[in-house]
CSV table of C-alpha atoms in Angstrom, one decimal:
chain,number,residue,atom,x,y,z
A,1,UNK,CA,75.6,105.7,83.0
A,2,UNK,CA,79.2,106.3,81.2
A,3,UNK,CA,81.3,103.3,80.9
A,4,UNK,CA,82.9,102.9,83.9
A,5,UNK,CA,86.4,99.9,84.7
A,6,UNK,CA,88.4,99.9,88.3
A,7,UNK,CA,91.6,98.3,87.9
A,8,UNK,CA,92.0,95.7,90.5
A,9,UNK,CA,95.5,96.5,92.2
A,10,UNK,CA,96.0,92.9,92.5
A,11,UNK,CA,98.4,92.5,89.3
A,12,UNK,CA,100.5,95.2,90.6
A,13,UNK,CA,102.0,92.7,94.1
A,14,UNK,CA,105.7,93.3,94.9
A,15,UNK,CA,105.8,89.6,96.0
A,16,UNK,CA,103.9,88.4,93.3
A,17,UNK,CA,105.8,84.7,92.9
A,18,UNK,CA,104.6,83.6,96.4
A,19,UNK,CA,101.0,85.4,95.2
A,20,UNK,CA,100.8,83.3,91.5
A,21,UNK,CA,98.0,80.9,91.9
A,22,UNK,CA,95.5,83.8,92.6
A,23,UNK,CA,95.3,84.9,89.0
A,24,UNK,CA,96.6,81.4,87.8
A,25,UNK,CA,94.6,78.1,89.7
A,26,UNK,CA,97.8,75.9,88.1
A,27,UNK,CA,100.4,77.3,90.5
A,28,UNK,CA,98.5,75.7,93.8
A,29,UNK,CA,100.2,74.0,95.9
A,30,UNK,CA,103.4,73.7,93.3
A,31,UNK,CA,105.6,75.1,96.9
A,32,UNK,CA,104.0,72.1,99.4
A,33,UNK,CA,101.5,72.7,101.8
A,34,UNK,CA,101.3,76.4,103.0
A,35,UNK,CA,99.3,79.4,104.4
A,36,UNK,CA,100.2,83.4,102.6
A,37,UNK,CA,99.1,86.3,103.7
A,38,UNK,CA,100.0,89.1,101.8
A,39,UNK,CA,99.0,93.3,102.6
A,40,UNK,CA,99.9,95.7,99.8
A,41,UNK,CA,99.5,99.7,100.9
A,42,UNK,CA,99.4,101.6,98.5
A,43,UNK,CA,99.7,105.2,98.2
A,44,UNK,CA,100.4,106.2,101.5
A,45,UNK,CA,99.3,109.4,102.7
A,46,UNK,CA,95.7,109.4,100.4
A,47,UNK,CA,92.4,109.0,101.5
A,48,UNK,CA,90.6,106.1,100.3
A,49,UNK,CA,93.5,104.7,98.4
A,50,UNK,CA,93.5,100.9,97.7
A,51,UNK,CA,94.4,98.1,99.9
A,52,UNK,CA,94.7,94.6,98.9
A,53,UNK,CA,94.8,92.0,101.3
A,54,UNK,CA,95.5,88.1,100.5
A,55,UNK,CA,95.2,85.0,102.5
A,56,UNK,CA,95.9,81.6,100.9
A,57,UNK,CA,95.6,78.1,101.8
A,58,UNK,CA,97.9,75.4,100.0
A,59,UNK,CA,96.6,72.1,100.9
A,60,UNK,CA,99.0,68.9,101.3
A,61,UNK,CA,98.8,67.0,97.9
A,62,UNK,CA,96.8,63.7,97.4
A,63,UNK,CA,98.3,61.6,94.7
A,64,UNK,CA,98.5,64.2,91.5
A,65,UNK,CA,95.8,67.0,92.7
A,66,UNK,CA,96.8,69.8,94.3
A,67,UNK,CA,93.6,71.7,96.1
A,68,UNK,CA,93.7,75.1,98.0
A,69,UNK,CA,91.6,77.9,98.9
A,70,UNK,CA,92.2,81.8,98.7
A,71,UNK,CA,90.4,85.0,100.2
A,72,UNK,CA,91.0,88.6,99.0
A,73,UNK,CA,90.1,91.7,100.0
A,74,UNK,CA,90.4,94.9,97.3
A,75,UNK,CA,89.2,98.2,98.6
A,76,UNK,CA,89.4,101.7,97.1
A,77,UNK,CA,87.4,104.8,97.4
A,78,UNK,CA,83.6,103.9,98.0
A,79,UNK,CA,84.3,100.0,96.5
A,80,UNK,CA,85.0,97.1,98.7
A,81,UNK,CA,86.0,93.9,97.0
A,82,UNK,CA,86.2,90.2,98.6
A,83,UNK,CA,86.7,87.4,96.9
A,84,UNK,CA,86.5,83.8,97.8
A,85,UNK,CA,87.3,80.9,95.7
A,86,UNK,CA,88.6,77.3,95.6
A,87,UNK,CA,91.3,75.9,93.6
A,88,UNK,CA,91.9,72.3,92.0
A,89,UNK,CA,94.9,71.6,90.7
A,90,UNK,CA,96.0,68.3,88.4
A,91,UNK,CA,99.2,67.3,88.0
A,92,UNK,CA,100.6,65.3,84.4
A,93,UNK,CA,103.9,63.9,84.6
A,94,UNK,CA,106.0,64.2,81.3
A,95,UNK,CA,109.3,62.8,82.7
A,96,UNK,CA,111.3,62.6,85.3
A,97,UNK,CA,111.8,66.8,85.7
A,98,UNK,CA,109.3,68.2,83.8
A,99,UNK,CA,105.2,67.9,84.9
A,100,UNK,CA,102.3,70.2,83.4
A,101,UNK,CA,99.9,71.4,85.7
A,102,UNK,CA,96.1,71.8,84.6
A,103,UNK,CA,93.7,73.9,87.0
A,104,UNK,CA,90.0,75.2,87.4
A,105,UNK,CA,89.3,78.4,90.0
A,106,UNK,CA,85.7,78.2,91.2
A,107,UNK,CA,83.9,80.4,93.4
A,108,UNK,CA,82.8,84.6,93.5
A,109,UNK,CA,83.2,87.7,95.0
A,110,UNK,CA,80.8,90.7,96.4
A,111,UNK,CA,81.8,94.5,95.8
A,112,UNK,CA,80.0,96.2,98.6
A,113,UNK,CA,79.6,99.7,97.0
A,114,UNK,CA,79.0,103.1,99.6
A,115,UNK,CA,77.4,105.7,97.2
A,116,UNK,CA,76.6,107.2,99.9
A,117,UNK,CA,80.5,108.0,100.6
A,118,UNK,CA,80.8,110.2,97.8
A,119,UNK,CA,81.8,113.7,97.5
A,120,UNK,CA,78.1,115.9,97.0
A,121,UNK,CA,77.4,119.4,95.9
A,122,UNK,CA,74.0,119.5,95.7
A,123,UNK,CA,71.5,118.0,97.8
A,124,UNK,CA,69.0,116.7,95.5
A,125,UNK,CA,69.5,113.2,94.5
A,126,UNK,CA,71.8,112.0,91.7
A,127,UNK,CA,69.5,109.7,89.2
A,128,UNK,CA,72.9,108.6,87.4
A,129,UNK,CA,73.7,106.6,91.0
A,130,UNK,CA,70.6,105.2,91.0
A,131,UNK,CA,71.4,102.0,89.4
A,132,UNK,CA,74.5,102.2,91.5
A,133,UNK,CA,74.6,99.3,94.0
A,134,UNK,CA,76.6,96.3,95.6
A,135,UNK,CA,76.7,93.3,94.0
A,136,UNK,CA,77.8,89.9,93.6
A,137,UNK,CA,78.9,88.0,90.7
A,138,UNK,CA,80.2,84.4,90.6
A,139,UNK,CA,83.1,83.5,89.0
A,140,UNK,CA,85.4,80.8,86.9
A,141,UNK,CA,89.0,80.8,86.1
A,142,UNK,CA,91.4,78.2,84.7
A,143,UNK,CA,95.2,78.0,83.9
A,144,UNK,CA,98.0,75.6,82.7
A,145,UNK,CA,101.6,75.7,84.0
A,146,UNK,CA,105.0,74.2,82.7
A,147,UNK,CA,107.3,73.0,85.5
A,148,UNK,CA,111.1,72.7,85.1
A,149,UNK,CA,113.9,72.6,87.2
A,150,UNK,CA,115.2,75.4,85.7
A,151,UNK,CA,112.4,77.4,84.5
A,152,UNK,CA,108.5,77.8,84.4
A,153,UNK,CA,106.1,79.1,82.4
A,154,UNK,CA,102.3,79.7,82.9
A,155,UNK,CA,98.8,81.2,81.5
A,156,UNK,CA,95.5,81.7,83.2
A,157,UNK,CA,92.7,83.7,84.3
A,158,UNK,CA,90.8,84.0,87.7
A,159,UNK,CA,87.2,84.8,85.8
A,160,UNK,CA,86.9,83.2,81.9
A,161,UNK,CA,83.4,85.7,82.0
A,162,UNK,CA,82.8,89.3,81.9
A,163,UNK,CA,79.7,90.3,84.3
A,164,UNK,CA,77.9,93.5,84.2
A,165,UNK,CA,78.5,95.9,87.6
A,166,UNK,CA,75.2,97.1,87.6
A,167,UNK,CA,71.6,96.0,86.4
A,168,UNK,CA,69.2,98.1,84.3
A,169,UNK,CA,66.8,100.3,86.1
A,170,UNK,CA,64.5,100.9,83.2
A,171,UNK,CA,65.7,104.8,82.9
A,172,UNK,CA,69.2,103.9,82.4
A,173,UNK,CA,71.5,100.8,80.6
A,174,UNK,CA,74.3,100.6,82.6
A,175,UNK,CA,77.7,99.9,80.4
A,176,UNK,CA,80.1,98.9,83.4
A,177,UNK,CA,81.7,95.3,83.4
A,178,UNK,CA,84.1,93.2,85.2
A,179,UNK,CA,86.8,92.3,82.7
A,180,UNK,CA,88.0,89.0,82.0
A,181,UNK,CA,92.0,88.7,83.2
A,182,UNK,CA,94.2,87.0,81.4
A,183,UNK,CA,97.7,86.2,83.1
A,184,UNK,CA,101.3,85.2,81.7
A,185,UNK,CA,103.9,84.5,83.8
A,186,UNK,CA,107.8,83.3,83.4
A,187,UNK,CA,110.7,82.6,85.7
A,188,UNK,CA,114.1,80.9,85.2
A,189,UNK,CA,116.7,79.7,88.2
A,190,UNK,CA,120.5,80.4,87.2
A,191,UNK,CA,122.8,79.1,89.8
A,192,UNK,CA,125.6,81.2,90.1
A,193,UNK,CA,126.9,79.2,93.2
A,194,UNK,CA,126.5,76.2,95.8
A,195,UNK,CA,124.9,78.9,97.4
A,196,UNK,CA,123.7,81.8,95.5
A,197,UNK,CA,120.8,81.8,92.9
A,198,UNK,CA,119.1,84.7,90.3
A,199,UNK,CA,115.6,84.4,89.8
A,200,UNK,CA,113.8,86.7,87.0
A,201,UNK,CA,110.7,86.9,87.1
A,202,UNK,CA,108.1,88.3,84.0
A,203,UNK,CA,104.3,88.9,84.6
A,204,UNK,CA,102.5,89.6,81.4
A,205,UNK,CA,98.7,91.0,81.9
A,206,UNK,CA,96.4,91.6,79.3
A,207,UNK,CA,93.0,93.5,79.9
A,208,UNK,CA,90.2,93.6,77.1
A,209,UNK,CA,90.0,97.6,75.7
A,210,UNK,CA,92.8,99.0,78.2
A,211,UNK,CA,96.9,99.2,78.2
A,212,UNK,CA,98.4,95.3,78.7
A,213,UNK,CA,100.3,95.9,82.1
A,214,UNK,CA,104.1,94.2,82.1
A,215,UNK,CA,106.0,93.4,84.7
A,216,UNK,CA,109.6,92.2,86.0
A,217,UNK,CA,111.4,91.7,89.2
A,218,UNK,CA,114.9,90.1,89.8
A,219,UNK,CA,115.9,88.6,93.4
A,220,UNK,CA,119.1,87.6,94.7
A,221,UNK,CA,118.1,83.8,96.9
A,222,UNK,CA,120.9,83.0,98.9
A,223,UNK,CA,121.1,79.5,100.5
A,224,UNK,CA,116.8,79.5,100.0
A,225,UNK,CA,116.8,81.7,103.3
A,226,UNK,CA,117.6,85.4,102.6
A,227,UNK,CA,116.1,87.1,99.0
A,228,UNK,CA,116.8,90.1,97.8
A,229,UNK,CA,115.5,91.9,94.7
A,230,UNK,CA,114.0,94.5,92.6
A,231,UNK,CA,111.2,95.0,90.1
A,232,UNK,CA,110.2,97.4,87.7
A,233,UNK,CA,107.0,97.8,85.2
A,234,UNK,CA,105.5,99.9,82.3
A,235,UNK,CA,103.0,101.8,85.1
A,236,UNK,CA,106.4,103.7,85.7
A,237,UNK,CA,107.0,101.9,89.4
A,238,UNK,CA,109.9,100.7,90.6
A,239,UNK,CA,110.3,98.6,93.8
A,240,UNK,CA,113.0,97.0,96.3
A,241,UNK,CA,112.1,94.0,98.2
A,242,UNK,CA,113.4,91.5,100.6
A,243,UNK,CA,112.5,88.3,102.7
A,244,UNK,CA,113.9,86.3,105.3
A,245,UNK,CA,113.1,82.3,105.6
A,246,UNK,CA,113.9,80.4,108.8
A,247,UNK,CA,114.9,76.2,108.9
A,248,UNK,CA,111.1,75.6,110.0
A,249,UNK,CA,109.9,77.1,107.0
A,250,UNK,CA,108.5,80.4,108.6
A,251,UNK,CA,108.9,83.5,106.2
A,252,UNK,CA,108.8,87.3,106.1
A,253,UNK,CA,108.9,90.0,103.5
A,254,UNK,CA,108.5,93.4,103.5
A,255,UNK,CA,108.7,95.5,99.7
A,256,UNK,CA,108.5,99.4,99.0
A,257,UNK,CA,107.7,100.3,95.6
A,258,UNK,CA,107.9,104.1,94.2
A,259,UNK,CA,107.3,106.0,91.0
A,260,UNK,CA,110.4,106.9,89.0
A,261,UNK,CA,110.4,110.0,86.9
A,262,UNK,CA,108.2,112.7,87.8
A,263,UNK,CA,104.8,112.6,85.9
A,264,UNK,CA,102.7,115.3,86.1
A,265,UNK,CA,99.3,112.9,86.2
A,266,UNK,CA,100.7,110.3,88.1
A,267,UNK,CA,100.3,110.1,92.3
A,268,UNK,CA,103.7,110.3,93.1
A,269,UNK,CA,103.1,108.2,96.8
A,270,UNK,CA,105.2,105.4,97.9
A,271,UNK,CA,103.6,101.2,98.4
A,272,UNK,CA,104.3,99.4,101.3
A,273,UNK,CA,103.7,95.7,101.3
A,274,UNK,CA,103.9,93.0,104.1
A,275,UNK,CA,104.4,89.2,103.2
A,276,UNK,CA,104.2,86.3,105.4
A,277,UNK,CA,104.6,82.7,104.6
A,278,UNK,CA,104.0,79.2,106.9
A,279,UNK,CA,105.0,76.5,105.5
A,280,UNK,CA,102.7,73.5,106.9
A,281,UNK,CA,105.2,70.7,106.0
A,282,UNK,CA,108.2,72.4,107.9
A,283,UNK,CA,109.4,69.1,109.7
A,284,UNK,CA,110.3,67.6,106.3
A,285,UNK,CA,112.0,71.1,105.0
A,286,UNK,CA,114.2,71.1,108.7
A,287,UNK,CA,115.2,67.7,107.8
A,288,UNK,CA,116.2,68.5,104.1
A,289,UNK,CA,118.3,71.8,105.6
A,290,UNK,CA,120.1,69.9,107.7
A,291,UNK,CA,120.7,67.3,105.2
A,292,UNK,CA,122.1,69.9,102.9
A,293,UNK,CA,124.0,72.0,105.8
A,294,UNK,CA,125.9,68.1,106.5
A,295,UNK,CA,126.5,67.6,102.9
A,296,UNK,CA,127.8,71.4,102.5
A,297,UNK,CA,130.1,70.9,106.2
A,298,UNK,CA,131.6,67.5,104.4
């Protein structure tokens, strides 16, 4: 069987900040208690084109650990991807504004694989597909992160291992893998106002034996309720994004990403992504917003 690698789309999120601790265990629960889910689109208009779905749990933090639970879902063509995994999170304190996080991501995933979906010419059998089949591999990731109030910094990787896709059916050696992921992440705060913050954002990817994939994005936050932003990265897509948070912590997102130029081998079809946020510990955010709205009022 010829080598064979499917990029996950999950590197590529428009909302990828909110979306860190799924390729990185040592960003759980850094935002408080929460539940994410996140829908990316993409390619609208093409069969078969992938769909990523997230849901996260952030659990309320006991003492210095941080724990939380995520559940993907990565489809494209005949492959169907779900993922489930649990994250522990510790937290060092180095002073009074800076803390290092250290995390392990345990758990697995099943591709469910539809051979039977594909495209035929012929109606005899294909004996390359034979060793074709779904299959589940487990799966261990750790990360580190550097907390400031000003910046961050982070590294990790949801898998340390890579697995075969397929086993040896004694006529053919199957070369396919899953590739370990390994995940490097920036983002600084400037205050412009009382009011206004910049946020960059930069996601570094790097992929054994294929092109490193980079990332940036740049969002306008005003008062922590209204973001606006855009992002850009070396796949040639560019993408416009927005969200909306209420004073009990509810929040919404919607992004639109796009190819710029006009490639002849690239599929020139716009993303659509959906973003929602709960925050579980709302009652202490209210009373912090209307802390803030008194002190701004005075």
């Amino acid at each position: 069987l010829l080598p064979y690698t499917l990029l996950s789309q999950q590197s590529s999120i428009i909302f990828s900040k909110a979306n860190l601790s799924v390729f990185n265990p040592a960003f759980t629960g850094l935002e408080g208690p929460s539940l994410i889910l996140n829908s990316r689109l993409q390619w609208i208009g093409i069969d078969d084109a992938p769909r990523t779905n997230y849901f996260l749990y952030h659990l309320p933090a006991k003492k210095n650990v941080h724990l939380g639970v995520s559940a993907l879902n990565d489809r494209v063509f005949i492959e169907n991807k779900t993922y489930l995994n649990v994250d522990y999170n510790y937290k060092l304190q180095l002073n009074e504004e800076r803390s290092i996080y250290l995390a392990i991501k345990a758990g697995g995933f099943y591709n469910n694989i539809d051979t039977d979906r594909i495209p035929r010419i012929f109606n005899e059998a294909n004996p390359l597909l034979s060793a074709v089949e779904s299959y589940f591999n487990p799966m261990v990731g750790v990360g580190f992160t550097l907390i400031d109030p000003n910046f961050f910094i982070g590294l990790g990787t949801p898998n340390l291992f890579n697995s075969k896709r397929f086993q040896n059916n004694g006529d053919l050696e199957p070369s396919a893998q899953d590739l370990t992921l390994f995940h490097l992440t920036g983002g600084y705060t400037f205050s412009i106002n009382d009011k206004l913050n910049l946020n960059p954002l930069i996601i570094y990817r790097a992929l054994s034996d294929l092109p490193n994939f980079v990332s940036g994005n740049v969002s306008l936050v005003y008062q922590e309720k209204i973001s606006v932003g855009t992002g850009l990265s070396n796949n040639d897509n560019i993408s416009v994004f927005f969200s909306s948070k209420n004073k009990n912590g509810f929040q919404l997102g919607y992004g639109y990403e796009f190819l710029r130029g006009s490639s002849k081998i690239a599929i020139n079809k716009p993303t659509h992504e959906i973003f929602l946020k709960i925050n579980l510990d709302n009652k202490e955010d209210s009373e912090e917003n209307e802390e803030k709205e008194e002190e701004s009022e005075k």
